[in-house]
Amino acid sequence: MIPFLDLKAQYSQIKPEIDAAVARVVSSGHFVLGPEVTAFERRFADYCGTAHCRAVNSGTSALHLALLAAGVGPGDEVITVSMTFVATTAAILYSGARPVFVDVDPVTWTMDPGLIEAAMTPRTKAILPVHLHGLMADMDPIMAIARRHGLIVIEDAAQAHGAEYRGRRAGSIGDLGCFSFYPGKNLGAFGEGGALVTDRIEFARRVSLLRDWGQEAKYDHAIPGYNYRMDEIQSAVLNVKLDHIERWTEARRSLAKRYDALLADLPLARPRPPAHARHVYHVYAVRSERRDEALALLRDAGIGAGIHYPVPVHLQRAYAELRYRAGDLPVTEMLARDFLSLPIYPELLPEQAGEVVATLRRATGLQPGVAVSTRAEHPQSVLT
Ligand SMILES: *Cc1c(COP(=O)(O)O)cnc(C)c1O
C-alpha cells in the first residue's frame, strides 16, 4: 500500500511542536485574526520575498480578494488557463468578471504566453496564470505583455509554495500572488486556509478590509466585505510547518529526481522544467497513451495514483455557460486524457518510488529500451 498522500506521517514527525502550538491558541482564548496570524503573515511574506502578506480562509478566497483588490469586476475579462483546479475559474466568476481560457504550453503544461495577446479584448483587465503542479508559469513574457497593455497579473500559486522562476519566488513576480493551505498542499493547514502576497501596500490594505466585513474599526464598515478571516489555530500550525517547508520541498525534489531516473528509459513523457525553474513537485505527473489502464492497475496494486485533473475546467458541466467546446484547447485536452499523477510527498521512501515505477512498468507493459517516440518529446507534433 502506497497512498497518494500521507498526512499522518507528517504529523507524527512534528507532533510535539504542533500540539504545543495548538494548545497555546486554545488557552489564549483568541481564535481569529490574532498574533499567530500576524506572525505568520510576516514570515510568509519573507518566505515569498514580498513586502506584504494577508492570510485568509482558503486559496479560493485569496484569489477572489486578489481580483477585487485589483479592481476586477463585472464587464471585465480575465485571461487564465483551464488546466487547473476549478477554483481559479470560480474565483473569477465570483468577482463578476468573465474567464477567458488560453491553452498551455506542451512542454511545461503552464499558460502559453504566445496565446495571450490573441485572447485579449478591450475588456481584458488581468492575466491569471497557474503554477501547475509546483512549476511556475513562464512569467517574463507574461509580465512583459501585461505591462505593455496595462493589465494586472495575479499568480495562482496554490500548488507552488517556494517554487522559483529565475531566482524569484512564486507569488512575488505578479502584482498579487495567491496561495492555498488546504491540508494536501505543500504547506498545509489542519483545515482550510489561504494567503495573498504583494509588494503593493494599497492592495494589502484593501484585502485587510475585504476579508473582515470591510471593517475599518469594530462595527465601522467602510466597504461591503466578506468573512474570509484566518483562524489562529491554522496560523499556529502553519507557523510550525513553515520551519520545515524547505526540508520537505527538498525531499519532494529529490524524490522527483529519483522518479526521473527510474523512468528515464521508458517512453512516458513528463513536463520538462526549464533550467531556471525550481519545481516544488506538488504533483509528479507522467503521460501514458494507456493512462486509464495504467491507473487502474496501479490502484489494484494498492498505489494511490490520481489525475489532477481529468476533465479540464472549460469542459465541466458547471461552466457550460462559458460556451467552450471540446477541441477549443487541444493541449489541455490532450494532457487531461493521458496524464496521471504518482505519489509524491516528503515522507515517501525512495524504495516506495521504486515500487511505484516497477508497478507502472508492469501496468503499461513497457520495458526498458523500447524505442517509442512520445508526443511530448516532440512538442511540435502534439497538435497534429
Ligand atoms: C487548491 C487550489 C486552489 C484553491 O484553494 P482552496 O484553498 O482549496 O480554496 C486554487 N487553485 C489551485 C491551482 C489549487 O490547486
mmCIF file of C-alpha atoms and ligand atoms in Angstrom:
data_model
loop_
_atom_site.group_PDB
_atom_site.id
_atom_site.type_symbol
_atom_site.label_atom_id
_atom_site.label_comp_id
_atom_site.label_asym_id
_atom_site.label_seq_id
_atom_site.Cartn_x
_atom_site.Cartn_y
_atom_site.Cartn_z
ATOM 1 C CA MET A 1 0.000 0.000 0.000
ATOM 2 C CA ILE A 2 1.431 3.338 -1.054
ATOM 3 C CA PRO A 3 -1.097 6.124 -0.515
ATOM 4 C CA PHE A 4 -1.220 9.177 -2.772
ATOM 5 C CA LEU A 5 -0.578 11.320 0.282
ATOM 6 C CA ASP A 6 0.147 10.554 3.935
ATOM 7 C CA LEU A 7 -0.697 13.470 6.214
ATOM 8 C CA LYS A 8 -0.485 11.334 9.341
ATOM 9 C CA ALA A 9 3.172 10.541 8.631
ATOM 10 C CA GLN A 10 3.956 14.245 8.531
ATOM 11 C CA TYR A 11 2.070 14.945 11.749
ATOM 12 C CA SER A 12 3.820 12.155 13.618
ATOM 13 C CA GLN A 13 7.193 13.810 12.821
ATOM 14 C CA ILE A 14 6.256 17.171 14.280
ATOM 15 C CA LYS A 15 3.583 16.188 16.808
ATOM 16 C CA PRO A 16 5.138 17.806 19.916
ATOM 17 C CA GLU A 17 5.570 21.172 18.187
ATOM 18 C CA ILE A 18 2.092 21.115 16.649
ATOM 19 C CA ASP A 19 0.358 20.011 19.825
ATOM 20 C CA ALA A 20 2.082 22.756 21.813
ATOM 21 C CA ALA A 21 1.169 25.401 19.232
ATOM 22 C CA VAL A 22 -2.495 24.354 19.133
ATOM 23 C CA ALA A 23 -2.673 24.209 22.934
ATOM 24 C CA ARG A 24 -1.198 27.711 23.110
ATOM 25 C CA VAL A 25 -4.020 29.055 20.921
ATOM 26 C CA VAL A 26 -6.737 27.174 22.760
ATOM 27 C CA SER A 27 -5.626 28.504 26.125
ATOM 28 C CA SER A 28 -5.177 32.049 24.754
ATOM 29 C CA GLY A 29 -8.901 32.256 24.010
ATOM 30 C CA HIS A 30 -8.055 34.203 20.819
ATOM 31 C CA PHE A 31 -9.263 32.278 17.781
ATOM 32 C CA VAL A 32 -9.492 34.534 14.719
ATOM 33 C CA LEU A 33 -7.019 37.107 13.276
ATOM 34 C CA GLY A 34 -4.703 37.349 16.281
ATOM 35 C CA PRO A 35 -0.971 37.190 16.999
ATOM 36 C CA GLU A 36 -0.445 33.810 15.277
ATOM 37 C CA VAL A 37 -1.946 35.208 12.057
ATOM 38 C CA THR A 38 0.154 38.382 12.254
ATOM 39 C CA ALA A 39 3.333 36.374 12.867
ATOM 40 C CA PHE A 40 2.528 34.013 10.010
ATOM 41 C CA GLU A 41 1.857 36.904 7.618
ATOM 42 C CA ARG A 42 5.235 38.476 8.401
ATOM 43 C CA ARG A 43 7.056 35.182 7.993
ATOM 44 C CA PHE A 44 5.243 34.052 4.852
ATOM 45 C CA ALA A 45 5.856 37.428 3.153
ATOM 46 C CA ASP A 46 9.577 36.955 3.914
ATOM 47 C CA TYR A 47 9.427 33.390 2.622
ATOM 48 C CA CYS A 48 7.936 34.574 -0.674
ATOM 49 C CA GLY A 49 10.160 37.637 -0.934
ATOM 50 C CA THR A 50 7.297 40.140 -0.867
ATOM 51 C CA ALA A 51 6.620 43.163 1.314
ATOM 52 C CA HIS A 52 3.153 42.109 2.476
ATOM 53 C CA CYS A 53 1.026 39.047 3.173
ATOM 54 C CA ARG A 54 -2.598 38.758 4.221
ATOM 55 C CA ALA A 55 -3.917 35.405 5.443
ATOM 56 C CA VAL A 56 -7.464 34.335 4.580
ATOM 57 C CA ASN A 57 -9.646 31.262 4.997
ATOM 58 C CA SER A 58 -8.865 29.487 1.690
ATOM 59 C CA GLY A 59 -6.960 29.708 -1.552
ATOM 60 C CA THR A 60 -10.221 30.401 -3.339
ATOM 61 C CA SER A 61 -10.869 33.392 -1.048
ATOM 62 C CA ALA A 62 -7.315 34.595 -1.742
ATOM 63 C CA LEU A 63 -7.983 34.532 -5.492
ATOM 64 C CA HIS A 64 -11.363 36.214 -5.079
ATOM 65 C CA LEU A 65 -9.927 39.031 -2.945
ATOM 66 C CA ALA A 66 -6.886 39.462 -5.200
ATOM 67 C CA LEU A 67 -9.253 40.102 -8.098
ATOM 68 C CA LEU A 68 -11.393 42.518 -6.057
ATOM 69 C CA ALA A 69 -8.362 44.345 -4.642
ATOM 70 C CA ALA A 70 -7.070 44.802 -8.189
ATOM 71 C CA GLY A 71 -10.407 46.298 -9.209
ATOM 72 C CA VAL A 72 -11.599 43.400 -11.388
ATOM 73 C CA GLY A 73 -15.380 43.226 -11.622
ATOM 74 C CA PRO A 74 -18.446 42.822 -13.832
ATOM 75 C CA GLY A 75 -17.778 43.533 -17.508
ATOM 76 C CA ASP A 76 -14.090 42.660 -17.201
ATOM 77 C CA GLU A 77 -12.308 39.672 -18.679
ATOM 78 C CA VAL A 78 -9.509 37.716 -17.040
ATOM 79 C CA ILE A 79 -7.196 35.570 -19.156
ATOM 80 C CA THR A 80 -6.418 32.273 -17.439
ATOM 81 C CA VAL A 81 -5.977 28.558 -18.104
ATOM 82 C CA SER A 82 -8.371 25.629 -17.998
ATOM 83 C CA MET A 83 -5.559 23.255 -16.965
ATOM 84 C CA THR A 84 -6.150 23.859 -13.239
ATOM 85 C CA PHE A 85 -8.452 23.136 -10.333
ATOM 86 C CA VAL A 86 -11.911 24.744 -10.791
ATOM 87 C CA ALA A 87 -11.245 27.280 -8.001
ATOM 88 C CA THR A 88 -9.239 29.513 -10.345
ATOM 89 C CA THR A 89 -12.232 29.909 -12.650
ATOM 90 C CA ALA A 90 -14.764 30.035 -9.803
ATOM 91 C CA ALA A 91 -12.938 32.974 -8.184
ATOM 92 C CA ILE A 92 -13.013 34.935 -11.449
ATOM 93 C CA LEU A 93 -16.759 34.324 -11.713
ATOM 94 C CA TYR A 94 -17.257 35.370 -8.042
ATOM 95 C CA SER A 95 -15.694 38.733 -8.921
ATOM 96 C CA GLY A 96 -18.278 39.183 -11.676
ATOM 97 C CA ALA A 97 -15.657 39.001 -14.442
ATOM 98 C CA ARG A 98 -15.519 36.506 -17.283
ATOM 99 C CA PRO A 99 -12.741 33.898 -17.512
ATOM 100 C CA VAL A 100 -11.106 33.654 -20.942
ATOM 101 C CA PHE A 101 -9.065 30.489 -21.374
ATOM 102 C CA VAL A 102 -5.825 30.125 -23.269
ATOM 103 C CA ASP A 103 -4.093 26.817 -23.858
ATOM 104 C CA VAL A 104 -0.995 25.604 -22.038
ATOM 105 C CA ASP A 105 2.491 25.005 -23.366
ATOM 106 C CA PRO A 106 3.053 21.311 -24.195
ATOM 107 C CA VAL A 107 6.479 21.230 -22.530
ATOM 108 C CA THR A 108 5.748 22.953 -19.178
ATOM 109 C CA TRP A 109 1.929 22.481 -19.078
ATOM 110 C CA THR A 110 1.543 26.085 -17.890
ATOM 111 C CA MET A 111 -0.008 29.118 -19.651
ATOM 112 C CA ASP A 112 1.355 29.570 -23.178
ATOM 113 C CA PRO A 113 2.358 33.269 -23.267
ATOM 114 C CA GLY A 114 2.282 33.197 -27.075
ATOM 115 C CA LEU A 115 -1.509 32.868 -26.982
ATOM 116 C CA ILE A 116 -2.298 35.729 -24.594
ATOM 117 C CA GLU A 117 -2.409 38.676 -26.970
ATOM 118 C CA ALA A 118 -4.800 36.942 -29.357
ATOM 119 C CA ALA A 119 -7.175 36.341 -26.418
ATOM 120 C CA MET A 120 -7.202 39.995 -25.367
ATOM 121 C CA THR A 121 -10.151 42.337 -25.935
ATOM 122 C CA PRO A 122 -10.785 45.906 -24.761
ATOM 123 C CA ARG A 123 -12.410 44.345 -21.667
ATOM 124 C CA THR A 124 -9.318 42.379 -20.604
ATOM 125 C CA LYS A 125 -8.281 43.542 -17.149
ATOM 126 C CA ALA A 126 -5.999 40.853 -15.744
ATOM 127 C CA ILE A 127 -3.939 37.750 -16.509
ATOM 128 C CA LEU A 128 -4.153 34.853 -14.041
ATOM 129 C CA PRO A 129 -1.513 32.178 -14.720
ATOM 130 C CA VAL A 130 -1.435 28.973 -12.643
ATOM 131 C CA HIS A 131 1.828 27.457 -11.414
ATOM 132 C CA LEU A 132 0.591 23.949 -12.121
ATOM 133 C CA HIS A 133 1.901 21.035 -10.050
ATOM 134 C CA GLY A 134 4.595 23.263 -8.494
ATOM 135 C CA LEU A 135 6.215 24.557 -11.692
ATOM 136 C CA MET A 136 5.917 28.291 -12.268
ATOM 137 C CA ALA A 137 4.406 29.639 -15.465
ATOM 138 C CA ASP A 138 6.718 31.483 -17.864
ATOM 139 C CA MET A 139 6.481 34.803 -16.011
ATOM 140 C CA ASP A 140 8.857 37.058 -18.006
ATOM 141 C CA PRO A 141 6.791 37.139 -21.213
ATOM 142 C CA ILE A 142 3.546 37.198 -19.193
ATOM 143 C CA MET A 143 4.734 40.278 -17.261
ATOM 144 C CA ALA A 144 6.013 41.953 -20.437
ATOM 145 C CA ILE A 145 2.613 41.542 -22.128
ATOM 146 C CA ALA A 146 0.804 42.757 -19.012
ATOM 147 C CA ARG A 147 2.974 45.874 -18.701
ATOM 148 C CA ARG A 148 2.605 46.637 -22.407
ATOM 149 C CA HIS A 149 -1.188 46.572 -22.115
ATOM 150 C CA GLY A 150 -1.652 47.878 -18.563
ATOM 151 C CA LEU A 151 -3.010 44.590 -17.198
ATOM 152 C CA ILE A 152 -2.851 43.260 -13.655
ATOM 153 C CA VAL A 153 -1.138 39.885 -13.104
ATOM 154 C CA ILE A 154 -2.384 37.578 -10.343
ATOM 155 C CA GLU A 155 -0.402 34.374 -9.778
ATOM 156 C CA ASP A 156 -2.316 31.269 -8.720
ATOM 157 C CA ALA A 157 0.474 29.796 -6.581
ATOM 158 C CA ALA A 158 -1.813 27.382 -4.687
ATOM 159 C CA GLN A 159 0.404 24.469 -5.763
ATOM 160 C CA ALA A 160 3.738 26.277 -5.723
ATOM 161 C CA HIS A 161 4.908 27.308 -2.241
ATOM 162 C CA GLY A 162 8.600 28.120 -2.549
ATOM 163 C CA ALA A 163 8.789 27.484 -6.301
ATOM 164 C CA GLU A 164 11.190 29.773 -8.153
ATOM 165 C CA TYR A 165 11.477 31.355 -11.578
ATOM 166 C CA ARG A 166 14.917 32.804 -12.348
ATOM 167 C CA GLY A 167 15.586 33.022 -8.603
ATOM 168 C CA ARG A 168 12.306 34.744 -7.741
ATOM 169 C CA ARG A 169 9.707 33.017 -5.609
ATOM 170 C CA ALA A 170 6.159 32.139 -6.622
ATOM 171 C CA GLY A 171 3.793 34.971 -5.759
ATOM 172 C CA SER A 172 6.454 37.685 -5.913
ATOM 173 C CA ILE A 173 6.522 38.436 -9.642
ATOM 174 C CA GLY A 174 2.922 39.353 -10.432
ATOM 175 C CA ASP A 175 1.021 42.187 -8.781
ATOM 176 C CA LEU A 176 -0.504 39.709 -6.348
ATOM 177 C CA GLY A 177 0.175 36.047 -5.562
ATOM 178 C CA CYS A 178 -2.377 33.623 -4.088
ATOM 179 C CA PHE A 179 -1.707 30.532 -2.004
ATOM 180 C CA SER A 180 -3.813 27.713 -0.583
ATOM 181 C CA PHE A 181 -3.042 25.900 2.660
ATOM 182 C CA TYR A 182 -5.575 23.137 2.082
ATOM 183 C CA PRO A 183 -4.203 20.112 4.002
ATOM 184 C CA GLY A 184 -2.839 18.321 0.942
ATOM 185 C CA LYS A 185 -0.940 21.325 -0.441
ATOM 186 C CA ASN A 186 2.852 21.551 0.012
ATOM 187 C CA LEU A 187 2.255 23.798 3.015
ATOM 188 C CA GLY A 188 -0.987 22.585 4.556
ATOM 189 C CA ALA A 189 -3.075 23.737 7.496
ATOM 190 C CA PHE A 190 -5.223 21.438 9.644
ATOM 191 C CA GLY A 191 -8.314 22.602 7.788
ATOM 192 C CA GLU A 192 -8.837 25.383 5.258
ATOM 193 C CA GLY A 193 -6.511 28.325 4.749
ATOM 194 C CA GLY A 194 -5.032 30.669 2.165
ATOM 195 C CA ALA A 195 -2.972 33.825 1.742
ATOM 196 C CA LEU A 196 -2.191 36.650 -0.656
ATOM 197 C CA VAL A 197 1.223 38.208 -1.046
ATOM 198 C CA THR A 198 2.030 41.515 -2.721
ATOM 199 C CA ASP A 199 4.533 44.357 -2.722
ATOM 200 C CA ARG A 200 1.763 46.911 -3.007
ATOM 201 C CA ILE A 201 0.503 48.237 0.307
ATOM 202 C CA GLU A 202 -2.738 49.543 -1.211
ATOM 203 C CA PHE A 203 -3.668 46.001 -2.279
ATOM 204 C CA ALA A 204 -2.775 44.588 1.154
ATOM 205 C CA ARG A 205 -4.863 47.261 2.874
ATOM 206 C CA ARG A 206 -7.827 46.568 0.670
ATOM 207 C CA VAL A 207 -7.578 42.834 1.348
ATOM 208 C CA SER A 208 -7.462 43.530 5.108
ATOM 209 C CA LEU A 209 -10.790 45.316 4.780
ATOM 210 C CA LEU A 210 -12.423 42.865 2.377
ATOM 211 C CA ARG A 211 -11.591 39.744 4.413
ATOM 212 C CA ASP A 212 -13.148 41.187 7.582
ATOM 213 C CA TRP A 213 -16.515 42.642 6.569
ATOM 214 C CA GLY A 214 -14.976 45.862 5.278
ATOM 215 C CA GLN A 215 -14.421 46.964 8.864
ATOM 216 C CA GLU A 216 -12.002 49.829 9.464
ATOM 217 C CA ALA A 217 -12.726 49.623 13.177
ATOM 218 C CA LYS A 218 -15.138 47.422 15.077
ATOM 219 C CA TYR A 219 -18.636 47.928 13.577
ATOM 220 C CA ASP A 220 -17.342 50.683 11.294
ATOM 221 C CA HIS A 221 -17.875 49.190 7.832
ATOM 222 C CA ALA A 222 -16.133 51.259 5.162
ATOM 223 C CA ILE A 223 -16.968 48.898 2.280
ATOM 224 C CA PRO A 224 -19.037 45.729 1.887
ATOM 225 C CA GLY A 225 -16.803 42.785 2.684
ATOM 226 C CA TYR A 226 -16.701 39.082 3.422
ATOM 227 C CA ASN A 227 -15.979 36.721 6.277
ATOM 228 C CA TYR A 228 -12.709 35.374 4.843
ATOM 229 C CA ARG A 229 -10.637 35.605 8.032
ATOM 230 C CA MET A 230 -7.981 33.099 9.007
ATOM 231 C CA ASP A 231 -8.147 31.135 12.260
ATOM 232 C CA GLU A 232 -5.429 31.371 14.890
ATOM 233 C CA ILE A 233 -5.178 27.574 15.094
ATOM 234 C CA GLN A 234 -4.488 27.324 11.361
ATOM 235 C CA SER A 235 -1.831 30.035 11.557
ATOM 236 C CA ALA A 236 -0.243 28.350 14.585
ATOM 237 C CA VAL A 237 0.014 25.093 12.602
ATOM 238 C CA LEU A 238 1.395 26.954 9.586
ATOM 239 C CA ASN A 239 3.961 28.747 11.764
ATOM 240 C CA VAL A 240 5.271 25.351 12.889
ATOM 241 C CA LYS A 241 5.254 23.891 9.380
ATOM 242 C CA LEU A 242 6.977 26.916 7.840
ATOM 243 C CA ASP A 243 10.108 25.877 9.768
ATOM 244 C CA HIS A 244 10.092 22.571 7.872
ATOM 245 C CA ILE A 245 8.897 23.532 4.409
ATOM 246 C CA GLU A 246 12.346 23.873 2.836
ATOM 247 C CA ARG A 247 13.416 20.427 4.026
ATOM 248 C CA TRP A 248 10.117 18.962 2.797
ATOM 249 C CA THR A 249 10.463 20.701 -0.558
ATOM 250 C CA GLU A 250 13.976 19.325 -0.994
ATOM 251 C CA ALA A 251 12.637 15.840 -0.171
ATOM 252 C CA ARG A 252 9.998 16.244 -2.905
ATOM 253 C CA ARG A 253 12.643 17.418 -5.362
ATOM 254 C CA SER A 254 14.927 14.517 -4.627
ATOM 255 C CA LEU A 255 12.052 12.041 -4.995
ATOM 256 C CA ALA A 256 11.225 13.662 -8.338
ATOM 257 C CA LYS A 257 14.841 13.184 -9.391
ATOM 258 C CA ARG A 258 14.572 9.556 -8.399
ATOM 259 C CA TYR A 259 11.380 9.146 -10.433
ATOM 260 C CA ASP A 260 13.103 10.898 -13.363
ATOM 261 C CA ALA A 261 15.988 8.422 -13.191
ATOM 262 C CA LEU A 262 13.759 5.364 -12.764
ATOM 263 C CA LEU A 263 11.562 6.442 -15.672
ATOM 264 C CA ALA A 264 14.397 7.581 -17.914
ATOM 265 C CA ASP A 265 14.286 4.526 -20.162
ATOM 266 C CA LEU A 266 10.514 4.465 -20.510
ATOM 267 C CA PRO A 267 8.660 6.430 -23.150
ATOM 268 C CA LEU A 268 6.484 8.228 -20.603
ATOM 269 C CA ALA A 269 6.633 11.952 -21.180
ATOM 270 C CA ARG A 270 6.653 14.427 -18.311
ATOM 271 C CA PRO A 271 6.504 18.197 -18.142
ATOM 272 C CA ARG A 272 10.054 19.481 -18.517
ATOM 273 C CA PRO A 273 11.052 22.203 -16.051
ATOM 274 C CA PRO A 274 13.284 24.826 -17.682
ATOM 275 C CA ALA A 275 16.807 25.099 -16.229
ATOM 276 C CA HIS A 276 15.957 28.353 -14.428
ATOM 277 C CA ALA A 277 12.990 26.840 -12.561
ATOM 278 C CA ARG A 278 12.763 25.438 -9.052
ATOM 279 C CA HIS A 279 9.894 22.947 -9.429
ATOM 280 C CA VAL A 280 8.443 22.059 -5.993
ATOM 281 C CA TYR A 281 6.567 18.936 -7.162
ATOM 282 C CA HIS A 282 3.182 19.318 -5.597
ATOM 283 C CA VAL A 283 2.336 16.712 -8.233
ATOM 284 C CA TYR A 284 4.634 14.405 -10.188
ATOM 285 C CA ALA A 285 2.860 13.712 -13.466
ATOM 286 C CA VAL A 286 3.659 11.343 -16.328
ATOM 287 C CA ARG A 287 1.896 10.837 -19.627
ATOM 288 C CA SER A 288 0.900 7.472 -20.969
ATOM 289 C CA GLU A 289 -1.077 6.526 -24.037
ATOM 290 C CA ARG A 290 -2.551 3.773 -21.855
ATOM 291 C CA ARG A 291 -3.277 6.051 -18.950
ATOM 292 C CA ASP A 292 -6.628 4.625 -17.825
ATOM 293 C CA GLU A 293 -5.290 1.087 -17.890
ATOM 294 C CA ALA A 294 -2.155 2.124 -16.003
ATOM 295 C CA LEU A 295 -4.183 3.988 -13.395
ATOM 296 C CA ALA A 296 -6.472 1.006 -12.790
ATOM 297 C CA LEU A 297 -3.535 -1.387 -12.440
ATOM 298 C CA LEU A 298 -1.671 0.952 -10.081
ATOM 299 C CA ARG A 299 -4.759 1.238 -7.932
ATOM 300 C CA ASP A 300 -5.263 -2.525 -7.944
ATOM 301 C CA ALA A 301 -1.705 -2.821 -6.666
ATOM 302 C CA GLY A 302 -2.575 -0.510 -3.772
ATOM 303 C CA ILE A 303 -0.785 2.517 -5.195
ATOM 304 C CA GLY A 304 -2.605 5.802 -4.828
ATOM 305 C CA ALA A 305 -2.203 7.366 -8.254
ATOM 306 C CA GLY A 306 -4.547 10.125 -9.421
ATOM 307 C CA ILE A 307 -5.304 12.628 -12.187
ATOM 308 C CA HIS A 308 -5.021 16.365 -11.494
ATOM 309 C CA TYR A 309 -7.370 16.998 -13.254
ATOM 310 C CA PRO A 310 -9.245 14.532 -15.505
ATOM 311 C CA VAL A 311 -11.772 16.969 -17.011
ATOM 312 C CA PRO A 312 -10.467 20.446 -17.785
ATOM 313 C CA VAL A 313 -12.467 23.342 -16.377
ATOM 314 C CA HIS A 314 -13.747 24.532 -19.772
ATOM 315 C CA LEU A 315 -15.426 21.151 -20.327
ATOM 316 C CA GLN A 316 -17.008 20.871 -16.864
ATOM 317 C CA ARG A 317 -20.818 20.952 -16.875
ATOM 318 C CA ALA A 318 -20.774 23.633 -14.200
ATOM 319 C CA TYR A 319 -19.166 26.086 -16.614
ATOM 320 C CA ALA A 320 -21.171 25.245 -19.743
ATOM 321 C CA GLU A 321 -22.416 28.850 -19.728
ATOM 322 C CA LEU A 322 -18.912 29.936 -20.769
ATOM 323 C CA ARG A 323 -19.596 28.168 -24.088
ATOM 324 C CA TYR A 324 -16.333 26.375 -24.638
ATOM 325 C CA ARG A 325 -16.329 23.132 -26.622
ATOM 326 C CA ALA A 326 -14.126 20.085 -26.899
ATOM 327 C CA GLY A 327 -11.304 20.992 -29.281
ATOM 328 C CA ASP A 328 -11.008 24.605 -28.119
ATOM 329 C CA LEU A 329 -7.888 23.945 -26.011
ATOM 330 C CA PRO A 330 -6.157 20.995 -27.692
ATOM 331 C CA VAL A 331 -3.052 20.730 -25.490
ATOM 332 C CA THR A 332 -5.054 20.992 -22.256
ATOM 333 C CA GLU A 333 -7.500 18.365 -23.515
ATOM 334 C CA MET A 334 -4.767 16.010 -24.671
ATOM 335 C CA LEU A 335 -2.963 16.214 -21.326
ATOM 336 C CA ALA A 336 -6.195 15.650 -19.403
ATOM 337 C CA ARG A 337 -6.672 12.474 -21.433
ATOM 338 C CA ASP A 338 -3.264 10.964 -20.979
ATOM 339 C CA PHE A 339 -1.507 12.026 -17.779
ATOM 340 C CA LEU A 340 -1.533 10.590 -14.313
ATOM 341 C CA SER A 341 -0.060 11.745 -11.005
ATOM 342 C CA LEU A 342 2.225 9.460 -8.998
ATOM 343 C CA PRO A 343 2.505 9.591 -5.197
ATOM 344 C CA ILE A 344 4.997 12.239 -4.079
ATOM 345 C CA TYR A 345 5.334 13.648 -0.574
ATOM 346 C CA PRO A 346 8.290 14.241 1.742
ATOM 347 C CA GLU A 347 7.712 11.071 3.756
ATOM 348 C CA LEU A 348 7.581 8.762 0.710
ATOM 349 C CA LEU A 349 10.602 6.470 0.794
ATOM 350 C CA PRO A 350 12.883 6.135 -2.240
ATOM 351 C CA GLU A 351 12.156 2.360 -2.247
ATOM 352 C CA GLN A 352 8.461 3.151 -2.490
ATOM 353 C CA ALA A 353 9.108 5.341 -5.533
ATOM 354 C CA GLY A 354 10.910 2.304 -6.969
ATOM 355 C CA GLU A 355 7.883 0.138 -6.279
ATOM 356 C CA VAL A 356 5.584 2.659 -7.969
ATOM 357 C CA VAL A 357 7.719 2.640 -11.100
ATOM 358 C CA ALA A 358 8.039 -1.153 -11.117
ATOM 359 C CA THR A 359 4.250 -1.407 -10.983
ATOM 360 C CA LEU A 360 3.921 1.221 -13.694
ATOM 361 C CA ARG A 361 6.257 -0.803 -15.902
ATOM 362 C CA ARG A 362 4.120 -3.883 -15.449
ATOM 363 C CA ALA A 363 0.951 -1.885 -15.887
ATOM 364 C CA THR A 364 1.958 -0.321 -19.149
ATOM 365 C CA GLY A 365 3.799 -3.365 -20.408
ATOM 366 C CA LEU A 366 6.693 -1.054 -21.117
ATOM 367 C CA GLN A 367 10.172 -2.408 -20.920
ATOM 368 C CA PRO A 368 13.444 -0.562 -20.810
ATOM 369 C CA GLY A 369 14.932 0.230 -24.163
ATOM 370 C CA VAL A 370 11.714 0.082 -26.166
ATOM 371 C CA ALA A 371 12.127 2.926 -28.592
ATOM 372 C CA VAL A 372 8.753 4.595 -28.806
ATOM 373 C CA SER A 373 8.704 8.225 -29.740
ATOM 374 C CA THR A 374 6.400 10.109 -27.446
ATOM 375 C CA ARG A 375 4.425 13.146 -28.302
ATOM 376 C CA ALA A 376 5.787 15.374 -25.566
ATOM 377 C CA GLU A 377 9.336 14.613 -26.666
ATOM 378 C CA HIS A 378 8.275 16.184 -29.953
ATOM 379 C CA PRO A 379 6.210 19.105 -28.775
ATOM 380 C CA GLN A 380 5.707 20.450 -32.283
ATOM 381 C CA SER A 381 3.732 17.328 -33.144
ATOM 382 C CA VAL A 382 1.267 17.473 -30.300
ATOM 383 C CA LEU A 383 -1.331 19.402 -32.221
ATOM 384 C CA THR A 384 -1.280 17.138 -35.239
HETATM 385 C C1 LIG B 1 -6.122 24.146 -4.235
HETATM 386 C C2 LIG B 1 -6.172 25.120 -5.337
HETATM 387 C C3 LIG B 1 -6.965 26.284 -5.278
HETATM 388 C C4 LIG B 1 -7.975 26.532 -4.209
HETATM 389 O O1 LIG B 1 -7.506 26.543 -2.927
HETATM 390 P P1 LIG B 1 -8.520 26.202 -1.701
HETATM 391 O O2 LIG B 1 -7.678 26.511 -0.514
HETATM 392 O O3 LIG B 1 -8.873 24.769 -1.829
HETATM 393 O O4 LIG B 1 -9.687 27.111 -1.835
HETATM 394 C C5 LIG B 1 -6.864 27.193 -6.307
HETATM 395 N N1 LIG B 1 -6.065 26.987 -7.369
HETATM 396 C C6 LIG B 1 -5.322 25.870 -7.477
HETATM 397 C C7 LIG B 1 -4.430 25.710 -8.675
HETATM 398 C C8 LIG B 1 -5.353 24.897 -6.485
HETATM 399 O O5 LIG B 1 -4.617 23.782 -6.619
#
